[in-house]
Short mmCIF file of C-alpha atoms in Angstrom, two decimals:
data_model
loop_
_atom_site.label_atom_id
_atom_site.label_comp_id
_atom_site.label_asym_id
_atom_site.label_seq_id
_atom_site.Cartn_x
_atom_site.Cartn_y
_atom_site.Cartn_z
CA MET A 1 192.43 -96.62 21.36
CA SER A 2 193.28 -99.93 23.01
CA LYS A 3 195.91 -99.61 25.71
CA ALA A 4 196.45 -102.59 27.97
CA ILE A 5 195.20 -101.64 31.43
CA GLY A 6 195.00 -103.79 34.54
CA HIS A 7 197.06 -106.47 36.25
CA THR A 8 198.08 -110.01 35.28
CA CYS A 9 197.11 -111.62 38.61
CA TRP A 10 193.77 -111.31 40.43
CA ALA A 11 192.14 -113.04 43.39
CA ILE A 12 188.55 -113.51 44.60
CA PRO A 13 188.44 -115.02 48.10
CA GLU A 14 184.64 -115.35 48.12
CA GLY A 15 183.07 -118.04 45.98
CA TYR A 16 179.85 -119.95 46.43
CA ILE A 17 177.39 -121.30 43.89
CA PRO A 18 173.92 -121.80 45.42
CA ALA A 19 172.50 -125.26 44.90
CA TYR A 20 169.20 -124.13 43.43
CA SER A 21 167.38 -121.18 41.82
CA THR A 22 163.99 -119.56 41.33
CA GLY A 23 162.85 -117.82 38.14
CA PRO A 24 163.31 -118.05 34.36
CA GLU A 25 166.70 -119.26 33.07
CA PRO A 26 169.32 -118.32 32.04
CA GLN A 27 168.96 -114.73 33.35
CA PHE A 28 167.67 -115.77 36.77
CA LEU A 29 169.74 -118.90 37.26
CA SER A 30 171.77 -118.42 40.45
CA HIS A 31 175.28 -117.66 39.28
CA GLU A 32 178.70 -116.54 40.36
CA THR A 33 180.44 -114.47 37.71
CA ALA A 34 183.94 -113.20 37.02
CA CYS A 35 183.69 -110.31 34.58
CA ILE A 36 187.00 -110.05 32.74
CA LEU A 37 187.97 -107.08 30.57
CA ASN A 38 190.85 -107.19 28.10
CA THR A 39 191.48 -103.73 26.66
CA SER A 40 194.69 -104.74 24.92
CA ASP A 41 195.28 -105.63 21.27
CA GLN A 42 196.33 -109.19 22.12
CA ASP A 43 194.18 -112.12 23.21
CA ALA A 44 194.44 -112.82 26.95
CA HIS A 45 195.08 -116.43 27.92
CA VAL A 46 193.79 -116.71 31.47
CA GLU A 47 194.46 -119.59 33.85
CA ILE A 48 192.11 -119.95 36.80
CA THR A 49 192.93 -121.93 39.95
CA ILE A 50 190.15 -122.83 42.38
CA TYR A 51 190.91 -123.11 46.11
CA PHE A 52 188.81 -124.96 48.70
CA SER A 53 188.62 -125.16 52.46
CA ASP A 54 189.40 -128.84 52.78
CA ARG A 55 191.20 -130.12 49.68
CA GLU A 56 194.05 -129.19 47.35
CA PRO A 57 193.36 -126.54 44.68
CA ILE A 58 192.23 -127.63 41.25
CA GLY A 59 193.12 -126.19 37.87
CA PRO A 60 194.20 -124.54 35.85
CA TYR A 61 190.99 -123.83 34.01
CA GLN A 62 191.82 -122.21 30.66
CA VAL A 63 189.87 -119.22 29.34
CA THR A 64 190.66 -116.93 26.43
CA VAL A 65 189.42 -113.35 26.38
CA PRO A 66 189.96 -111.97 22.89
CA ALA A 67 191.62 -108.62 22.25
CA ARG A 68 189.35 -105.64 23.01
CA ARG A 69 186.61 -107.86 24.45
CA THR A 70 184.94 -108.55 27.81
CA LYS A 71 183.97 -112.01 28.98
CA HIS A 72 181.43 -112.44 31.77
CA LEU A 73 182.46 -115.90 32.90
CA ARG A 74 180.01 -117.94 34.96
CA PHE A 75 181.77 -120.31 37.32
CA ASN A 76 178.82 -122.65 36.73
CA ASP A 77 180.02 -123.05 33.13
CA ILE A 78 183.65 -124.08 33.55
CA THR A 79 183.95 -127.85 33.61
CA ASP A 80 187.50 -128.77 32.60
CA PRO A 81 189.27 -130.27 34.57
CA GLU A 82 186.03 -130.66 36.59
CA PRO A 83 182.84 -128.72 37.48
CA ILE A 84 182.94 -126.59 40.61
CA PRO A 85 180.78 -128.28 43.25
CA LEU A 86 177.57 -126.48 44.32
CA ASP A 87 176.88 -125.32 47.88
CA THR A 88 180.63 -125.36 48.61
CA ASP A 89 182.97 -122.55 49.72
CA TYR A 90 185.72 -121.81 47.22
CA ALA A 91 188.08 -119.03 46.11
CA SER A 92 189.74 -118.25 42.79
CA VAL A 93 192.98 -116.85 41.38
CA PHE A 94 193.37 -115.59 37.82
CA ASN A 95 196.71 -115.43 35.98
CA SER A 96 196.85 -113.86 32.53
CA ASP A 97 199.60 -113.30 29.97
CA VAL A 98 198.35 -109.75 29.28
CA PRO A 99 196.90 -107.23 31.76
CA ILE A 100 193.20 -107.67 32.45
CA ILE A 101 190.65 -106.33 34.95
CA VAL A 102 188.41 -108.68 36.97
CA GLN A 103 185.14 -107.95 38.78
CA HIS A 104 183.20 -110.46 40.88
CA THR A 105 179.38 -110.58 40.84
CA ARG A 106 176.83 -112.98 42.29
CA LEU A 107 173.13 -113.26 41.50
CA ASP A 108 171.43 -115.32 44.19
CA SER A 109 167.95 -116.38 43.10
CA ARG A 110 167.24 -119.06 45.66
CA GLN A 111 164.31 -117.00 46.89
CA ALA A 112 161.47 -115.21 45.14
CA GLU A 113 163.48 -111.98 44.94
CA ASN A 114 167.07 -111.80 43.73
CA ALA A 115 170.02 -110.56 45.73
CA LEU A 116 173.13 -109.11 44.10
CA LEU A 117 176.71 -108.49 45.19
CA SER A 118 179.70 -107.17 43.30
CA THR A 119 183.26 -106.01 43.89
CA ILE A 120 186.37 -105.35 41.88
CA ALA A 121 188.62 -108.36 42.58
CA TYR A 122 192.00 -108.03 44.33
CA PRO A 123 194.80 -107.09 41.88
CA SER A 124 198.16 -108.57 42.85
CA SER A 125 201.46 -106.95 41.99
CA ASN A 126 203.68 -109.91 42.82
CA SER A 127 202.58 -112.27 40.09
CA MET B 1 189.09 -76.66 49.46
CA SER B 2 189.08 -78.33 46.04
CA LYS B 3 192.10 -80.48 45.43
CA ALA B 4 192.02 -82.81 42.45
CA ILE B 5 191.88 -86.35 43.78
CA GLY B 6 191.57 -89.60 41.87
CA HIS B 7 192.86 -91.10 38.65
CA THR B 8 192.40 -90.23 34.99
CA CYS B 9 191.62 -93.78 33.82
CA TRP B 10 189.01 -96.16 35.30
CA ALA B 11 187.52 -99.49 34.26
CA ILE B 12 184.28 -101.35 35.10
CA PRO B 13 184.38 -104.93 33.74
CA GLU B 14 180.78 -105.67 34.76
CA GLY B 15 177.99 -104.06 32.78
CA TYR B 16 174.45 -105.24 32.11
CA ILE B 17 171.23 -103.28 31.69
CA PRO B 18 168.18 -105.44 32.46
CA ALA B 19 165.58 -105.43 29.72
CA TYR B 20 162.63 -104.51 31.91
CA SER B 21 161.66 -103.05 35.29
CA THR B 22 159.00 -103.06 37.99
CA GLY B 23 157.91 -100.02 40.00
CA PRO B 24 157.54 -96.26 39.58
CA GLU B 25 159.97 -94.46 37.28
CA PRO B 26 162.50 -92.89 37.24
CA GLN B 27 163.65 -93.98 40.72
CA PHE B 28 162.79 -97.66 40.23
CA LEU B 29 163.72 -97.96 36.57
CA SER B 30 166.37 -100.70 36.35
CA HIS B 31 169.63 -98.86 35.80
CA GLU B 32 173.37 -99.22 35.67
CA THR B 33 175.14 -96.14 36.97
CA ALA B 34 178.67 -94.74 36.95
CA CYS B 35 178.95 -92.18 39.72
CA ILE B 36 181.71 -89.75 38.80
CA LEU B 37 183.20 -87.22 41.22
CA ASN B 38 185.33 -84.28 40.09
CA THR B 39 186.80 -82.50 43.11
CA SER B 40 189.07 -80.28 41.04
CA ASP B 41 188.59 -76.68 39.96
CA GLN B 42 188.51 -77.59 36.27
CA ASP B 43 185.75 -79.26 34.28
CA ALA B 44 186.47 -82.93 33.57
CA HIS B 45 186.02 -84.03 29.97
CA VAL B 46 185.42 -87.75 30.16
CA GLU B 47 185.52 -90.19 27.26
CA ILE B 48 183.82 -93.55 27.76
CA THR B 49 184.51 -96.63 25.65
CA ILE B 50 182.11 -99.59 25.79
CA TYR B 51 183.46 -103.13 25.29
CA PHE B 52 181.42 -106.17 24.30
CA SER B 53 181.91 -109.92 24.21
CA ASP B 54 181.41 -110.37 20.48
CA ARG B 55 182.02 -107.10 18.64
CA GLU B 56 184.49 -104.22 18.49
CA PRO B 57 184.26 -101.54 21.19
CA ILE B 58 182.16 -98.45 20.56
CA GLY B 59 182.80 -94.89 21.56
CA PRO B 60 183.97 -92.58 22.74
CA TYR B 61 180.90 -91.31 24.51
CA GLN B 62 181.57 -87.74 25.72
CA VAL B 63 180.54 -86.57 29.17
CA THR B 64 181.48 -83.41 31.04
CA VAL B 65 181.56 -83.32 34.83
CA PRO B 66 181.85 -79.68 35.90
CA ALA B 67 184.41 -78.50 38.45
CA ARG B 68 183.47 -79.45 42.04
CA ARG B 69 180.48 -81.54 40.93
CA THR B 70 179.37 -85.16 40.90
CA LYS B 71 177.51 -86.75 38.02
CA HIS B 72 175.59 -89.98 38.50
CA LEU B 73 175.57 -91.17 34.92
CA ARG B 74 173.02 -93.78 33.87
CA PHE B 75 174.30 -95.97 31.05
CA ASN B 76 170.67 -96.09 29.88
CA ASP B 77 170.92 -92.39 29.08
CA ILE B 78 173.98 -92.20 26.84
CA THR B 79 172.98 -92.49 23.21
CA ASP B 80 175.74 -90.91 21.11
CA PRO B 81 177.24 -92.65 19.11
CA GLU B 82 174.52 -95.25 19.87
CA PRO B 83 172.43 -96.55 22.78
CA ILE B 84 173.87 -99.45 24.78
CA PRO B 85 171.82 -102.55 23.96
CA LEU B 86 169.70 -104.04 26.78
CA ASP B 87 170.15 -107.57 28.13
CA THR B 88 173.74 -107.61 26.80
CA ASP B 89 177.08 -108.07 28.61
CA TYR B 90 179.37 -105.08 28.33
CA ALA B 91 182.26 -103.34 30.11
CA SER B 92 183.39 -99.72 30.22
CA VAL B 93 186.58 -97.65 30.39
CA PHE B 94 186.68 -93.98 31.41
CA ASN B 95 189.43 -91.57 30.38
CA SER B 96 189.42 -88.05 31.78
CA ASP B 97 191.63 -84.98 31.32
CA VAL B 98 191.57 -84.28 35.09
CA PRO B 99 191.59 -86.78 37.97
CA ILE B 100 188.17 -88.17 38.86
CA ILE B 101 186.78 -90.98 41.03
CA VAL B 102 184.32 -93.54 39.62
CA GLN B 103 181.92 -95.85 41.47
CA HIS B 104 179.69 -98.44 39.80
CA THR B 105 176.13 -99.11 41.02
CA ARG B 106 173.24 -101.17 39.67
CA LEU B 107 169.60 -101.11 40.69
CA ASP B 108 167.87 -104.21 39.36
CA SER B 109 164.09 -103.84 39.58
CA ARG B 110 163.01 -106.68 37.34
CA GLN B 111 161.27 -108.26 40.28
CA ALA B 112 158.94 -106.90 42.95
CA GLU B 113 161.85 -106.12 45.28
CA ASN B 114 164.96 -104.27 44.18
CA ALA B 115 168.49 -105.61 44.32
CA LEU B 116 171.53 -103.34 44.58
CA LEU B 117 175.23 -103.71 43.93
CA SER B 118 178.07 -101.22 44.11
CA THR B 119 181.86 -101.06 43.96
CA ILE B 120 184.54 -98.47 43.48
CA ALA B 121 185.72 -98.97 39.89
CA TYR B 122 189.29 -100.06 39.02
CA PRO B 123 191.68 -97.08 38.89
CA SER B 124 194.45 -97.51 36.35
CA SER B 125 197.87 -95.95 36.69
CA ASN B 126 199.07 -96.59 33.14
CA SER B 127 196.68 -94.30 31.30
CA MET C 1 198.40 -103.26 69.45
CA SER C 2 197.10 -100.05 67.86
CA LYS C 3 199.02 -99.07 64.79
CA ALA C 4 197.56 -96.34 62.63
CA ILE C 5 196.49 -97.92 59.35
CA GLY C 6 194.72 -96.36 56.42
CA HIS C 7 194.76 -93.06 54.54
CA THR C 8 193.91 -89.48 55.50
CA CYS C 9 191.73 -88.76 52.44
CA TRP C 10 188.82 -90.86 51.13
CA ALA C 11 186.10 -90.36 48.52
CA ILE C 12 182.66 -91.90 47.91
CA PRO C 13 181.25 -90.82 44.52
CA GLU C 14 177.89 -92.52 45.10
CA GLY C 15 175.48 -90.97 47.57
CA TYR C 16 171.71 -91.06 47.70
CA ILE C 17 169.32 -91.07 50.65
CA PRO C 18 165.93 -92.53 49.69
CA ALA C 19 163.00 -90.30 50.58
CA TYR C 20 161.04 -92.92 52.49
CA SER C 21 161.30 -96.29 54.23
CA THR C 22 159.38 -99.42 55.16
CA GLY C 23 159.82 -101.36 58.41
CA PRO C 24 160.67 -100.75 62.06
CA GLU C 25 163.08 -97.91 62.87
CA PRO C 26 165.93 -97.33 63.46
CA GLN C 27 167.29 -100.60 62.05
CA PHE C 28 165.17 -100.56 58.91
CA LEU C 29 165.19 -96.82 58.28
CA SER C 30 166.67 -96.33 54.79
CA HIS C 31 170.17 -95.06 55.38
CA GLU C 32 173.47 -94.29 53.74
CA THR C 33 176.41 -95.02 56.00
CA ALA C 34 180.12 -94.24 56.08
CA CYS C 35 181.81 -96.72 58.41
CA ILE C 36 184.99 -95.12 59.71
CA LEU C 37 187.70 -97.05 61.56
CA ASN C 38 190.44 -95.34 63.57
CA THR C 39 193.00 -97.90 64.74
CA SER C 40 195.43 -95.29 66.02
CA ASP C 41 196.02 -94.07 69.55
CA GLN C 42 194.92 -90.52 68.70
CA ASP C 43 191.41 -89.20 68.10
CA ALA C 44 190.68 -88.63 64.41
CA HIS C 45 189.19 -85.27 63.49
CA VAL C 46 187.40 -85.85 60.21
CA GLU C 47 186.09 -83.16 57.88
CA ILE C 48 183.47 -84.21 55.33
CA THR C 49 182.63 -82.25 52.20
CA ILE C 50 179.44 -83.04 50.27
CA TYR C 51 179.39 -82.57 46.49
CA PHE C 52 176.27 -82.20 44.33
CA SER C 53 175.41 -82.29 40.64
CA ASP C 54 174.08 -78.78 40.37
CA ARG C 55 175.39 -76.60 43.21
CA GLU C 56 178.62 -75.79 45.05
CA PRO C 57 179.85 -78.29 47.67
CA ILE C 58 178.85 -77.81 51.28
CA GLY C 59 180.85 -78.41 54.40
CA PRO C 60 182.95 -79.18 56.17
CA TYR C 61 180.92 -81.37 58.45
CA GLN C 62 183.00 -82.17 61.55
CA VAL C 63 183.12 -85.66 63.02
CA THR C 64 185.44 -87.09 65.67
CA VAL C 65 186.29 -90.78 65.74
CA PRO C 66 188.00 -91.51 69.06
CA ALA C 67 191.25 -93.48 69.29
CA ARG C 68 190.77 -97.23 68.74
CA ARG C 69 187.10 -96.83 67.83
CA THR C 70 184.83 -97.26 64.83
CA LYS C 71 182.00 -94.90 63.96
CA HIS C 72 179.23 -95.96 61.62
CA LEU C 73 178.09 -92.53 60.50
CA ARG C 74 174.66 -92.18 58.93
CA PHE C 75 174.53 -89.35 56.44
CA ASN C 76 170.93 -88.85 57.57
CA ASP C 77 172.26 -87.74 60.95
CA ILE C 78 174.71 -84.98 60.04
CA THR C 79 172.99 -81.63 60.09
CA ASP C 80 175.63 -78.95 60.60
CA PRO C 81 176.03 -76.84 58.45
CA GLU C 82 172.79 -78.27 56.95
CA PRO C 83 170.99 -81.62 56.48
CA ILE C 84 171.72 -83.51 53.28
CA PRO C 85 168.61 -83.33 51.09
CA LEU C 86 166.70 -86.57 50.43
CA ASP C 87 166.19 -88.09 46.99
CA THR C 88 169.20 -86.13 45.69
CA ASP C 89 172.46 -87.34 44.10
CA TYR C 90 175.54 -86.44 46.11
CA ALA C 91 179.14 -87.53 46.73
CA SER C 92 181.44 -87.16 49.72
CA VAL C 93 185.11 -86.59 50.55
CA PHE C 94 186.66 -87.30 53.95
CA ASN C 95 189.82 -85.61 55.24
CA SER C 96 191.29 -86.72 58.56
CA ASP C 97 194.28 -85.65 60.65
CA VAL C 98 195.21 -89.29 61.36
CA PRO C 99 194.93 -92.31 59.03
CA ILE C 100 191.48 -93.90 58.93
CA ILE C 101 189.68 -96.48 56.81
CA VAL C 102 186.26 -95.75 55.25
CA GLN C 103 183.62 -98.16 53.93
CA HIS C 104 180.36 -97.13 52.26
CA THR C 105 177.09 -99.02 52.89
CA ARG C 106 173.47 -98.37 51.97
CA LEU C 107 170.34 -100.03 53.31
CA ASP C 108 167.43 -99.29 51.00
CA SER C 109 164.13 -100.15 52.65
CA ARG C 110 161.74 -98.35 50.36
CA GLN C 111 160.16 -101.67 49.50
CA ALA C 112 159.00 -104.59 51.60
CA GLU C 113 162.40 -106.30 51.36
CA ASN C 114 165.68 -104.53 51.97
CA ALA C 115 168.51 -104.13 49.50
CA LEU C 116 172.11 -103.66 50.56
CA LEU C 117 175.27 -102.38 48.92
CA SER C 118 178.77 -101.86 50.26
CA THR C 119 182.27 -101.01 49.08
CA ILE C 120 185.53 -99.86 50.58
CA ALA C 121 185.74 -96.15 49.66
CA TYR C 122 188.47 -94.74 47.42
CA PRO C 123 191.66 -93.97 49.34
CA SER C 124 193.56 -91.00 47.95
CA SER C 125 197.32 -90.61 48.20
CA ASN C 126 197.51 -86.98 47.16
CA SER C 127 195.76 -85.43 50.11
CA MET D 1 201.75 -123.16 41.42
CA SER D 2 201.35 -121.61 44.86
CA LYS D 3 202.83 -118.16 45.10
CA ALA D 4 202.01 -116.11 48.15
CA ILE D 5 199.82 -113.21 47.01
CA GLY D 6 198.14 -110.54 49.09
CA HIS D 7 198.94 -108.44 52.14
CA THR D 8 199.58 -109.26 55.80
CA CYS D 9 197.22 -106.61 57.21
CA TRP D 10 193.58 -106.02 56.25
CA ALA D 11 190.72 -103.91 57.65
CA ILE D 12 186.92 -104.06 57.41
CA PRO D 13 185.33 -100.91 58.89
CA GLU D 14 181.76 -102.21 58.47
CA GLY D 15 180.57 -104.96 60.78
CA TYR D 16 177.10 -105.77 62.02
CA ILE D 17 175.48 -109.09 62.85
CA PRO D 18 171.68 -108.87 62.68
CA ALA D 19 169.92 -110.12 65.80
CA TYR D 20 167.59 -112.53 64.04
CA SER D 21 167.00 -114.42 60.78
CA THR D 22 164.35 -115.92 58.52
CA GLY D 23 164.71 -119.18 56.59
CA PRO D 24 166.44 -122.58 56.88
CA GLU D 25 169.78 -122.70 58.71
CA PRO D 26 172.72 -122.73 58.26
CA GLN D 27 172.59 -121.35 54.69
CA PHE D 28 170.02 -118.65 55.47
CA LEU D 29 171.20 -117.74 58.96
CA SER D 30 172.04 -114.03 58.90
CA HIS D 31 175.82 -113.88 58.85
CA GLU D 32 178.79 -111.62 58.42
CA THR D 33 181.70 -113.36 56.72
CA ALA D 34 185.39 -112.70 56.15
CA CYS D 35 186.55 -114.86 53.26
CA ILE D 36 190.29 -115.43 53.66
CA LEU D 37 192.48 -116.90 50.92
CA ASN D 38 195.98 -118.25 51.58
CA THR D 39 197.69 -119.12 48.29
CA SER D 40 201.07 -119.74 49.89
CA ASP D 41 202.71 -123.02 50.86
CA GLN D 42 202.74 -122.11 54.57
CA ASP D 43 199.86 -122.06 57.02
CA ALA D 44 198.65 -118.52 57.79
CA HIS D 45 198.25 -117.66 61.46
CA VAL D 46 195.75 -114.81 61.50
CA GLU D 47 195.01 -112.56 64.48
CA ILE D 48 191.75 -110.62 64.39
CA THR D 49 191.04 -107.54 66.49
CA ILE D 50 187.46 -106.28 66.85
CA TYR D 51 186.81 -102.55 67.30
CA PHE D 52 183.65 -100.98 68.71
CA SER D 53 182.11 -97.53 68.90
CA ASP D 54 182.04 -97.24 72.67
CA ARG D 55 184.55 -99.63 74.25
CA GLU D 56 188.15 -100.78 73.90
CA PRO D 57 188.94 -103.31 71.13
CA ILE D 58 188.89 -107.00 71.96
CA GLY D 59 191.15 -109.75 70.71
CA PRO D 60 193.16 -111.15 69.28
CA TYR D 61 190.99 -113.91 67.94
CA GLN D 62 193.23 -116.65 66.49
CA VAL D 63 192.44 -118.32 63.18
CA THR D 64 194.61 -120.60 61.07
CA VAL D 65 194.14 -120.80 57.31
CA PRO D 66 196.13 -123.79 56.04
CA ALA D 67 198.48 -123.57 53.08
CA ARG D 68 196.65 -123.40 49.72
CA ARG D 69 193.25 -123.16 51.36
CA THR D 70 190.42 -120.65 51.74
CA LYS D 71 188.47 -120.13 54.93
CA HIS D 72 185.06 -118.42 54.89
CA LEU D 73 184.98 -117.27 58.49
CA ARG D 74 181.63 -116.34 60.00
CA PHE D 75 181.99 -113.69 62.70
CA ASN D 76 179.07 -115.43 64.41
CA ASP D 77 181.34 -118.42 65.01
CA ILE D 78 184.35 -116.87 66.73
CA THR D 79 183.92 -117.00 70.49
CA ASP D 80 187.38 -116.81 72.08
CA PRO D 81 188.05 -114.48 73.90
CA GLU D 82 184.29 -113.69 73.67
CA PRO D 83 181.39 -113.82 71.16
CA ILE D 84 180.79 -110.67 69.11
CA PRO D 85 177.57 -109.08 70.36
CA LEU D 86 174.57 -109.02 67.99
CA ASP D 87 172.89 -105.85 66.72
CA THR D 88 176.08 -103.88 67.50
CA ASP D 89 178.35 -101.83 65.23
CA TYR D 90 181.89 -103.17 65.01
CA ALA D 91 184.95 -103.19 62.74
CA SER D 92 187.78 -105.69 62.29
CA VAL D 93 191.50 -105.79 61.54
CA PHE D 94 193.36 -108.91 60.35
CA ASN D 95 197.10 -109.48 60.86
CA SER D 96 198.73 -112.55 59.32
CA ASP D 97 202.25 -113.96 59.30
CA VAL D 98 201.99 -114.76 55.56
CA PRO D 99 200.24 -112.76 52.82
CA ILE D 100 196.50 -113.40 52.53
CA ILE D 101 193.55 -111.84 50.74
CA VAL D 102 190.35 -110.88 52.60
CA GLN D 103 186.83 -110.24 51.25
CA HIS D 104 183.86 -109.13 53.34
CA THR D 105 180.34 -110.48 52.72
CA ARG D 106 177.05 -110.18 54.58
CA LEU D 107 173.87 -112.18 54.13
CA ASP D 108 170.99 -110.40 55.83
CA SER D 109 167.98 -112.68 56.19
CA ARG D 110 165.95 -110.73 58.69
CA GLN D 111 163.19 -110.42 56.13
CA ALA D 112 161.52 -112.89 53.79
CA GLU D 113 164.02 -112.17 51.01
CA ASN D 114 167.78 -112.04 51.54
CA ALA D 115 170.04 -109.09 50.91
CA LEU D 116 173.72 -109.43 50.08
CA LEU D 117 176.74 -107.16 50.18
CA SER D 118 180.40 -107.81 49.45
CA THR D 119 183.67 -105.95 49.02
CA ILE D 120 187.36 -106.74 48.98
CA ALA D 121 188.64 -105.53 52.36
CA TYR D 122 191.19 -102.72 52.72
CA PRO D 123 194.77 -103.98 52.35
CA SER D 124 197.26 -102.04 54.46
CA SER D 125 200.89 -101.60 53.50
CA ASN D 126 202.11 -100.30 56.84
CA SER D 127 201.59 -103.44 58.90
#
């Protein structure tokens, strides 16, 4: 029932965490999310590198997605080696030891009404 | 006129059904949808598995998309083997006996104004 | 400068034209759009088939995208062989004689504030 | 740590810059963005061609994305050989000398509340 589907390298060129929010937390906190799905029977050890427009990339951030689990990772929540600065353009690359699938979603609640965006990330074959 | 196009395995890492809605139902009920298209001349028997962050996957949910039809499936509406809990992160995988195409859409009507997201799901080649 | 890029067959499983709108027309008329890009040096003759949940598909609708042009086609505007009904789930398949690229966008203006969604359509290799 | 991932040719069929905005600039200025990620160790020299519905394409616009950097390019900001007209349908094609990844995002702030859309662009293999 649990075949490994997906790729081991993914990229999300768009990244931006708004500097403020409106509405009850945590559901309406402005957030940028990478939804990761691991359908395999092995834990996925994922390394995330963050790219910027004007400085060297930072990382890797280490995340484990257990076997047969999904993890909806908020970029707001990863802090080691350092938090991602707010109101700053960034991009991200995911490398995993088992195939995973990555989808990018943003909830922007800076105004009274939320806005949403989502896309399947870019799966790379030359990892 | 009806060639089978698509893949037999699809994944949607992002899944979340808001716990409440604003506005007239059923059009403005908050919903998470998988739009499935079967262009072939055979009925598609689709099995859906739901993944969570903290428990084993559940399923399969069974859905039939008739030949030359589309089905816009609301995750709110599938209840066998059990309803998908609200306000909970999940992910989904679709396996079909004929090629299909899957697109993921959410209407979030928790606030006065709706928000929308959509993406073609991830088609897997190693099903 | 004008290489033909893209595929000759595309699918959009999600389709839905809201039954009403709010705001000045034509910019804020609720609409469902297929943005088609033809980078080649030949006109693209595109045939669109519309699929439903409960009846046989209709079509083909005929659209020409001239060489080195884009056409942002509103599904509201295609009427031959028949208009697409409002407030009805549908899906669409595009077949072209030269490679094109297709992106799906919806502007939903049923409420005071607009909602937007967009995704690159599904490119098929077995056309 | 910096492998080149991506493709050297990308297309975005949907393009539209709203003619006006609501809210504080520059964050809430209506904008259409191409987020470009260059994970390689060489600068990426990117040439952008803009396609229209009723005139010949213009370009190339020249953009450099330095090694190991992301650039969130606003179409509002590219002016050579000429600014992209507002309230006009267009499409874009990106050609790069090293592999890149491109994601398309729009913030529409014509009304009191923003709307967002995003999708990974279409990667072409026959560049």
